[in-house]
């Protein structure tokens, strides 16, 4: 959850201002040390305590962060930033009910501040997601809170992203697409928006020309912007696996074409009875693989091939599926070219390779699903 900025409070000491600058630069440990040093002199400074909580939260120490922000609220119960920070920490601790209460309090204190409604929407969406997405009423409330945040902060990319996220979970993919596109217009560096927009586009890949390519480009952009984003990487792996798995139909058609086309000549037929089926089988085999190659060349432009190959070579389910398809395709080509092979040898090789493709599809698909990030 993005931390929204809040209206400035009283003038802060220069040490605290430096700590804030370090935090904004992503140097959370140093910012926390400076905030702690300031708190040694002024232990009841609510702004410093809230900043320390933000630093600890970023470091993954949610328990310490919660203690710091609650101390800040004891010192200044109506500090909106502290309530917003408490919402984030409670969500990280999976205390969804308490997070909703904290967000609700921020709305009460600052009803005209976009960040309060953003926090409310985020807490509601997280609670609905934790329940398996079945709480439609809470998800609808999250969507409305996100829309309110956008109305109050139309230039805040985080608010637009939340509209997209909640709309996507409700099945309103057209609204989600527009919201993610607005997010990227305001913040082209949003890896989450690139990833989620690509997921929306992928749903239309069979009905909208270029949707698959646009989705792949979005996943590549997301992975490049955030090297720790496991979701974007998994989505690229899924696309690479889908490409290999889709080729299995070409391999199976080629296998049948080679088997049927070469059968007459292998069983002793001569003349037109042998040549015509063989030529027809070869034409189907070459046409199937040639058509697939042309289609993939148009679907996967050069700028996407390297990222997909880099992802594929480190993903065993993709490699297994590609290997099974390649072996069956190679066998089909060889069996057509060397039609004088003994029929028993041909059948002995072809049948296991055929079933290997079928079994590899299901086994590799299951293995790929196990790689899905849990968070």
Tab-separated table of C-alpha atoms in Angstrom:
chain	number	residue	atom	x	y	z
A	1	UNK	CA	0.000	0.000	0.000
A	2	UNK	CA	1.376	3.403	-0.983
A	3	UNK	CA	1.747	5.892	1.849
A	4	UNK	CA	-0.217	9.008	0.929
A	5	UNK	CA	1.237	12.369	1.795
A	6	UNK	CA	-0.585	14.370	4.441
A	7	UNK	CA	-0.795	18.087	5.097
A	8	UNK	CA	2.318	19.368	6.828
A	9	UNK	CA	2.255	19.683	10.607
A	10	UNK	CA	4.311	22.022	12.785
A	11	UNK	CA	7.886	22.840	11.833
A	12	UNK	CA	10.147	19.859	12.517
A	13	UNK	CA	13.758	19.792	13.695
A	14	UNK	CA	16.397	19.634	10.977
A	15	UNK	CA	17.439	16.123	12.054
A	16	UNK	CA	13.901	14.879	11.497
A	17	UNK	CA	13.772	16.635	8.115
A	18	UNK	CA	16.979	14.829	7.118
A	19	UNK	CA	15.469	11.536	8.254
A	20	UNK	CA	12.412	12.191	6.098
A	21	UNK	CA	14.654	12.950	3.116
A	22	UNK	CA	16.543	9.690	3.654
A	23	UNK	CA	13.258	7.805	3.812
A	24	UNK	CA	12.071	9.334	0.532
A	25	UNK	CA	15.394	8.299	-1.020
A	26	UNK	CA	14.757	4.695	0.013
A	27	UNK	CA	17.456	4.620	2.706
A	28	UNK	CA	15.085	3.304	5.357
A	29	UNK	CA	17.654	1.961	7.818
A	30	UNK	CA	19.560	5.244	7.976
A	31	UNK	CA	16.303	7.212	8.228
A	32	UNK	CA	15.219	5.001	11.128
A	33	UNK	CA	18.529	5.500	12.928
A	34	UNK	CA	18.253	9.268	12.591
A	35	UNK	CA	14.639	9.244	13.768
A	36	UNK	CA	15.592	7.094	16.772
A	37	UNK	CA	18.412	9.504	17.623
A	38	UNK	CA	15.936	12.378	17.540
A	39	UNK	CA	13.521	10.417	19.750
A	40	UNK	CA	16.248	9.908	22.343
A	41	UNK	CA	16.006	13.656	22.954
A	42	UNK	CA	12.252	13.998	22.407
A	43	UNK	CA	10.549	10.622	23.031
A	44	UNK	CA	7.001	12.007	22.641
A	45	UNK	CA	7.470	13.535	19.176
A	46	UNK	CA	4.534	11.948	17.307
A	47	UNK	CA	5.900	12.822	13.851
A	48	UNK	CA	9.246	11.203	14.640
A	49	UNK	CA	7.536	8.116	16.074
A	50	UNK	CA	5.419	7.806	12.934
A	51	UNK	CA	8.491	8.119	10.737
A	52	UNK	CA	10.252	5.457	12.807
A	53	UNK	CA	7.196	3.209	12.348
A	54	UNK	CA	7.364	3.745	8.580
A	55	UNK	CA	11.041	2.772	8.544
A	56	UNK	CA	10.486	-0.340	10.660
A	57	UNK	CA	7.509	-1.306	8.486
A	58	UNK	CA	9.642	-1.040	5.355
A	59	UNK	CA	12.241	-3.246	7.012
A	60	UNK	CA	9.590	-5.891	7.718
A	61	UNK	CA	9.639	-5.408	11.481
A	62	UNK	CA	5.888	-4.884	11.771
A	63	UNK	CA	5.648	-5.538	15.513
A	64	UNK	CA	8.137	-2.789	16.367
A	65	UNK	CA	6.503	-0.513	13.804
A	66	UNK	CA	3.097	-1.022	15.415
A	67	UNK	CA	4.487	-0.216	18.867
A	68	UNK	CA	6.017	3.015	17.538
A	69	UNK	CA	2.886	4.210	15.763
A	70	UNK	CA	0.672	3.429	18.750
A	71	UNK	CA	3.027	5.445	20.950
A	72	UNK	CA	2.657	8.285	18.440
A	73	UNK	CA	-1.135	8.085	18.727
A	74	UNK	CA	-0.949	8.182	22.497
A	75	UNK	CA	1.051	11.398	22.174
A	76	UNK	CA	-1.190	12.872	19.455
A	77	UNK	CA	-4.474	10.911	19.051
A	78	UNK	CA	-5.667	12.870	16.005
A	79	UNK	CA	-2.515	12.606	13.888
A	80	UNK	CA	-3.904	11.431	10.545
A	81	UNK	CA	-0.552	10.175	9.248
A	82	UNK	CA	-0.234	7.895	12.263
A	83	UNK	CA	-3.679	6.396	11.658
A	84	UNK	CA	-2.808	5.810	8.005
A	85	UNK	CA	0.470	4.170	8.973
A	86	UNK	CA	-1.284	2.028	11.564
A	87	UNK	CA	-3.664	0.819	8.835
A	88	UNK	CA	-0.742	-0.334	6.691
A	89	UNK	CA	0.983	-2.120	9.557
A	90	UNK	CA	-2.188	-3.893	10.677
A	91	UNK	CA	-2.782	-5.078	7.116
A	92	UNK	CA	0.758	-6.468	7.022
A	93	UNK	CA	0.000	-8.299	10.266
A	94	UNK	CA	-3.267	-9.596	8.712
A	95	UNK	CA	-5.350	-7.930	11.420
A	96	UNK	CA	-7.970	-6.879	8.912
A	97	UNK	CA	-10.721	-5.803	11.297
A	98	UNK	CA	-8.358	-3.534	13.223
A	99	UNK	CA	-7.009	-2.150	9.943
A	100	UNK	CA	-10.519	-1.226	8.813
A	101	UNK	CA	-11.141	0.516	12.138
A	102	UNK	CA	-7.900	2.492	11.803
A	103	UNK	CA	-8.784	3.519	8.249
A	104	UNK	CA	-12.290	4.493	9.317
A	105	UNK	CA	-10.809	6.743	12.000
A	106	UNK	CA	-8.625	8.473	9.411
A	107	UNK	CA	-11.727	9.143	7.298
A	108	UNK	CA	-13.437	10.669	10.332
A	109	UNK	CA	-10.460	12.919	11.022
A	110	UNK	CA	-9.808	13.963	7.389
A	111	UNK	CA	-12.926	13.317	5.271
A	112	UNK	CA	-11.721	15.606	2.471
A	113	UNK	CA	-8.264	14.020	2.216
A	114	UNK	CA	-7.903	11.497	-0.598
A	115	UNK	CA	-5.440	9.380	1.401
A	116	UNK	CA	-8.006	8.587	4.087
A	117	UNK	CA	-10.412	7.085	1.554
A	118	UNK	CA	-7.532	5.323	-0.183
A	119	UNK	CA	-6.604	3.672	3.123
A	120	UNK	CA	-10.238	2.706	3.687
A	121	UNK	CA	-10.518	1.176	0.230
A	122	UNK	CA	-7.247	-0.700	0.630
A	123	UNK	CA	-8.305	-2.155	3.991
A	124	UNK	CA	-11.719	-3.218	2.648
A	125	UNK	CA	-10.189	-4.766	-0.473
A	126	UNK	CA	-7.611	-6.670	1.584
A	127	UNK	CA	-10.307	-8.020	3.918
A	128	UNK	CA	-12.432	-9.137	0.953
A	129	UNK	CA	-9.398	-10.789	-0.677
A	130	UNK	CA	-8.484	-12.573	2.550
A	131	UNK	CA	-11.968	-14.090	2.527
A	132	UNK	CA	-11.409	-15.525	-0.932
A	133	UNK	CA	-13.052	-12.570	-2.701
A	134	UNK	CA	-16.524	-13.794	-1.744
A	135	UNK	CA	-17.435	-10.706	0.295
A	136	UNK	CA	-18.999	-8.803	-2.586
A	137	UNK	CA	-20.468	-6.103	-0.335
A	138	UNK	CA	-17.083	-5.230	1.170
A	139	UNK	CA	-15.469	-5.285	-2.270
A	140	UNK	CA	-18.147	-2.901	-3.565
A	141	UNK	CA	-17.469	-0.597	-0.608
A	142	UNK	CA	-13.742	-0.729	-1.390
A	143	UNK	CA	-14.474	0.282	-4.985
A	144	UNK	CA	-16.574	3.241	-3.854
A	145	UNK	CA	-13.866	4.348	-1.404
A	146	UNK	CA	-11.338	4.198	-4.239
A	147	UNK	CA	-13.605	6.299	-6.458
A	148	UNK	CA	-13.909	8.863	-3.672
A	149	UNK	CA	-10.117	8.941	-3.364
A	150	UNK	CA	-9.852	9.627	-7.102
A	151	UNK	CA	-12.444	12.410	-6.875
A	152	UNK	CA	-10.479	14.077	-4.068
A	153	UNK	CA	-7.040	13.404	-5.560
A	154	UNK	CA	-7.416	13.095	-9.356
A	155	UNK	CA	-3.659	13.349	-9.915
A	156	UNK	CA	-2.788	10.606	-7.411
A	157	UNK	CA	-1.772	7.493	-9.318
A	158	UNK	CA	-2.253	5.252	-6.258
A	159	UNK	CA	-5.940	6.174	-6.101
A	160	UNK	CA	-6.475	5.304	-9.763
A	161	UNK	CA	-4.616	2.031	-9.275
A	162	UNK	CA	-6.944	1.105	-6.404
A	163	UNK	CA	-9.961	1.802	-8.621
A	164	UNK	CA	-8.451	-0.548	-11.199
A	165	UNK	CA	-7.679	-3.244	-8.654
A	166	UNK	CA	-11.135	-3.244	-7.065
A	167	UNK	CA	-12.879	-3.042	-10.451
A	168	UNK	CA	-10.792	-5.973	-11.718
A	169	UNK	CA	-11.717	-8.080	-8.707
A	170	UNK	CA	-15.387	-7.255	-9.275
A	171	UNK	CA	-15.119	-8.401	-12.897
A	172	UNK	CA	-15.441	-4.907	-14.389
A	173	UNK	CA	-12.447	-5.241	-16.696
A	174	UNK	CA	-13.249	-2.229	-18.885
A	175	UNK	CA	-13.145	0.110	-15.875
A	176	UNK	CA	-10.021	-1.632	-14.596
A	177	UNK	CA	-8.262	-1.153	-17.930
A	178	UNK	CA	-9.060	2.575	-18.016
A	179	UNK	CA	-7.938	3.026	-14.407
A	180	UNK	CA	-4.624	1.245	-14.989
A	181	UNK	CA	-4.007	3.274	-18.143
A	182	UNK	CA	-4.594	6.478	-16.155
A	183	UNK	CA	-2.244	5.199	-13.440
A	184	UNK	CA	0.498	4.692	-16.013
A	185	UNK	CA	-0.130	8.108	-17.539
A	186	UNK	CA	0.445	9.643	-14.099
A	187	UNK	CA	3.231	7.259	-13.109
A	188	UNK	CA	4.848	5.309	-15.988
A	189	UNK	CA	7.140	3.589	-13.464
A	190	UNK	CA	4.318	1.709	-11.693
A	191	UNK	CA	5.295	-1.946	-12.076
A	192	UNK	CA	2.023	-3.102	-10.478
A	193	UNK	CA	-0.054	-1.139	-13.003
A	194	UNK	CA	1.934	-2.587	-15.915
A	195	UNK	CA	1.406	-6.088	-14.531
A	196	UNK	CA	-2.314	-5.747	-13.822
A	197	UNK	CA	-3.081	-3.980	-17.098
A	198	UNK	CA	-1.378	-6.862	-18.900
A	199	UNK	CA	-3.569	-9.353	-17.039
A	200	UNK	CA	-6.657	-7.454	-18.198
A	201	UNK	CA	-5.390	-7.351	-21.784
A	202	UNK	CA	-4.598	-11.054	-21.709
A	203	UNK	CA	-8.281	-11.814	-21.203
A	204	UNK	CA	-8.972	-10.349	-24.659
A	205	UNK	CA	-6.113	-12.079	-26.450
A	206	UNK	CA	-8.418	-14.166	-28.666
A	207	UNK	CA	-10.723	-11.285	-29.591
A	208	UNK	CA	-8.435	-8.278	-29.909
A	209	UNK	CA	-5.539	-8.183	-32.312
A	210	UNK	CA	-2.212	-7.539	-30.628
A	211	UNK	CA	-3.586	-8.056	-27.093
A	212	UNK	CA	-1.201	-10.952	-26.378
A	213	UNK	CA	1.799	-8.918	-27.522
A	214	UNK	CA	0.723	-5.876	-25.489
A	215	UNK	CA	0.289	-8.088	-22.418
A	216	UNK	CA	3.767	-9.569	-22.849
A	217	UNK	CA	5.252	-6.081	-23.222
A	218	UNK	CA	3.530	-5.031	-20.003
A	219	UNK	CA	4.872	-8.008	-18.063
A	220	UNK	CA	8.383	-7.328	-19.374
A	221	UNK	CA	8.094	-3.667	-18.334
A	222	UNK	CA	6.806	-4.648	-14.899
A	223	UNK	CA	9.635	-7.114	-14.327
A	224	UNK	CA	12.223	-4.568	-15.494
A	225	UNK	CA	10.878	-1.833	-13.204
A	226	UNK	CA	10.810	-4.080	-10.130
A	227	UNK	CA	13.349	-6.900	-10.144
A	228	UNK	CA	11.791	-8.355	-6.983
A	229	UNK	CA	8.309	-8.572	-8.530
A	230	UNK	CA	7.720	-12.340	-8.572
A	231	UNK	CA	4.224	-11.933	-9.987
A	232	UNK	CA	5.417	-10.287	-13.188
A	233	UNK	CA	8.082	-12.960	-13.638
A	234	UNK	CA	5.541	-15.724	-13.079
A	235	UNK	CA	3.211	-14.155	-15.635
A	236	UNK	CA	6.040	-14.153	-18.176
A	237	UNK	CA	6.744	-17.802	-17.350
A	238	UNK	CA	3.054	-18.589	-17.856
A	239	UNK	CA	3.106	-16.871	-21.252
A	240	UNK	CA	6.248	-18.753	-22.298
A	241	UNK	CA	4.719	-22.038	-21.134
A	242	UNK	CA	1.484	-21.212	-22.953
A	243	UNK	CA	3.449	-20.653	-26.151
A	244	UNK	CA	5.164	-24.038	-25.833
A	245	UNK	CA	1.938	-25.762	-24.808
A	246	UNK	CA	0.059	-24.225	-27.731
A	247	UNK	CA	2.636	-25.701	-30.105
A	248	UNK	CA	1.658	-29.191	-28.948
A	249	UNK	CA	-1.352	-29.065	-31.266
A	250	UNK	CA	0.951	-28.361	-34.208
A	251	UNK	CA	3.192	-31.237	-33.122
A	252	UNK	CA	0.233	-33.610	-32.787
A	253	UNK	CA	-1.138	-32.616	-36.208
A	254	UNK	CA	2.323	-33.109	-37.697
A	255	UNK	CA	2.632	-36.490	-36.018
A	256	UNK	CA	-0.693	-37.693	-37.461
A	257	UNK	CA	0.165	-36.278	-40.889
A	258	UNK	CA	3.506	-38.088	-40.948
A	259	UNK	CA	2.032	-41.339	-39.644
A	260	UNK	CA	-0.887	-41.396	-42.089
A	261	UNK	CA	1.066	-40.018	-45.026
A	262	UNK	CA	3.932	-42.508	-44.763
A	263	UNK	CA	1.785	-45.528	-43.859
A	264	UNK	CA	1.075	-46.686	-47.459
A	265	UNK	CA	4.706	-46.625	-48.572
A	266	UNK	CA	5.803	-48.396	-45.389
A	267	UNK	CA	3.321	-51.171	-46.029
A	268	UNK	CA	4.545	-51.787	-49.574
A	269	UNK	CA	2.346	-49.516	-51.702
A	270	UNK	CA	3.882	-48.157	-54.902
A	271	UNK	CA	3.198	-45.532	-57.503
A	272	UNK	CA	0.491	-42.950	-56.937
A	273	UNK	CA	-0.914	-44.927	-54.013
A	274	UNK	CA	2.338	-44.317	-52.132
A	275	UNK	CA	3.459	-40.932	-53.457
A	276	UNK	CA	0.189	-39.014	-53.150
A	277	UNK	CA	-0.399	-39.706	-49.386
A	278	UNK	CA	3.288	-39.101	-48.690
A	279	UNK	CA	3.244	-35.740	-50.496
A	280	UNK	CA	-0.021	-34.732	-48.826
A	281	UNK	CA	1.318	-35.677	-45.375
A	282	UNK	CA	4.535	-33.730	-46.005
A	283	UNK	CA	2.527	-30.695	-47.132
A	284	UNK	CA	0.395	-30.786	-43.986
A	285	UNK	CA	3.500	-31.190	-41.791
A	286	UNK	CA	5.407	-28.328	-43.436
A	287	UNK	CA	2.301	-26.141	-43.615
A	288	UNK	CA	1.439	-26.657	-39.955
A	289	UNK	CA	4.901	-25.825	-38.654
A	290	UNK	CA	5.460	-23.065	-41.221
A	291	UNK	CA	2.153	-21.419	-40.339
A	292	UNK	CA	2.929	-21.650	-36.639
A	293	UNK	CA	6.388	-20.102	-37.166
A	294	UNK	CA	4.940	-17.175	-39.145
A	295	UNK	CA	2.206	-16.617	-36.563
A	296	UNK	CA	4.679	-16.650	-33.660
A	297	UNK	CA	7.053	-14.309	-35.510
A	298	UNK	CA	4.235	-11.784	-35.780
A	299	UNK	CA	2.923	-12.411	-32.279
A	300	UNK	CA	6.308	-12.190	-30.532
A	301	UNK	CA	8.274	-9.253	-31.991
A	302	UNK	CA	12.085	-9.242	-31.677
A	303	UNK	CA	12.048	-6.936	-28.626
A	304	UNK	CA	10.139	-9.583	-26.641
A	305	UNK	CA	12.007	-12.708	-27.700
A	306	UNK	CA	15.053	-12.252	-25.515
A	307	UNK	CA	13.102	-11.574	-22.269
A	308	UNK	CA	10.845	-14.582	-22.896
A	309	UNK	CA	13.827	-16.821	-23.673
A	310	UNK	CA	15.656	-15.650	-20.539
A	311	UNK	CA	12.614	-16.463	-18.433
A	312	UNK	CA	11.988	-19.778	-20.199
A	313	UNK	CA	15.495	-21.136	-19.762
A	314	UNK	CA	15.206	-20.846	-15.974
A	315	UNK	CA	11.729	-22.376	-15.761
A	316	UNK	CA	11.640	-26.186	-15.792
A	317	UNK	CA	7.939	-26.518	-16.709
A	318	UNK	CA	8.554	-24.401	-19.831
A	319	UNK	CA	11.684	-26.360	-20.764
A	320	UNK	CA	9.920	-29.704	-20.269
A	321	UNK	CA	6.940	-28.691	-22.410
A	322	UNK	CA	9.157	-27.253	-25.140
A	323	UNK	CA	11.378	-30.357	-25.169
A	324	UNK	CA	8.427	-32.751	-25.480
A	325	UNK	CA	6.945	-30.745	-28.359
A	326	UNK	CA	10.313	-30.392	-30.107
A	327	UNK	CA	11.044	-34.121	-29.911
A	328	UNK	CA	7.677	-35.062	-31.382
A	329	UNK	CA	8.058	-32.452	-34.115
A	330	UNK	CA	11.555	-33.666	-34.939
A	331	UNK	CA	10.385	-37.268	-35.007
A	332	UNK	CA	7.562	-36.398	-37.433
A	333	UNK	CA	9.971	-34.644	-39.814
A	334	UNK	CA	12.527	-37.454	-39.691
A	335	UNK	CA	9.922	-40.190	-40.157
A	336	UNK	CA	8.625	-38.431	-43.287
A	337	UNK	CA	12.101	-37.827	-44.695
A	338	UNK	CA	13.322	-41.357	-43.958
A	339	UNK	CA	10.166	-43.175	-44.999
A	340	UNK	CA	12.127	-46.342	-45.686
A	341	UNK	CA	12.496	-47.000	-41.941
A	342	UNK	CA	11.016	-50.205	-40.663
A	343	UNK	CA	7.396	-49.597	-39.682
A	344	UNK	CA	7.850	-51.316	-36.314
A	345	UNK	CA	10.740	-49.041	-35.388
A	346	UNK	CA	8.749	-45.964	-36.392
A	347	UNK	CA	5.713	-46.967	-34.347
A	348	UNK	CA	7.945	-47.902	-31.436
A	349	UNK	CA	9.385	-44.374	-31.300
A	350	UNK	CA	6.326	-42.380	-32.229
A	351	UNK	CA	3.810	-43.728	-29.734
A	352	UNK	CA	5.905	-42.962	-26.610
A	353	UNK	CA	6.704	-39.473	-27.930
A	354	UNK	CA	3.014	-38.839	-28.622
A	355	UNK	CA	2.010	-39.787	-25.086
A	356	UNK	CA	5.002	-37.909	-23.665
A	357	UNK	CA	3.559	-34.672	-25.061
A	358	UNK	CA	0.132	-35.410	-23.572
A	359	UNK	CA	1.519	-36.308	-20.135
A	360	UNK	CA	4.081	-33.481	-20.108
A	361	UNK	CA	1.295	-30.978	-20.703
A	362	UNK	CA	-0.519	-31.930	-17.492
A	363	UNK	CA	2.590	-32.500	-15.388
A	364	UNK	CA	4.291	-29.246	-16.427
A	365	UNK	CA	1.058	-27.306	-15.987
A	366	UNK	CA	0.787	-28.547	-12.411
A	367	UNK	CA	4.448	-27.698	-11.782
A	368	UNK	CA	3.949	-24.198	-13.199
A	369	UNK	CA	0.956	-23.572	-10.928
A	370	UNK	CA	3.099	-24.438	-7.921
A	371	UNK	CA	5.397	-21.564	-8.869
A	372	UNK	CA	2.557	-19.046	-8.486
A	373	UNK	CA	3.566	-16.449	-5.832
A	374	UNK	CA	1.522	-16.906	-2.674
A	375	UNK	CA	1.421	-13.187	-1.845
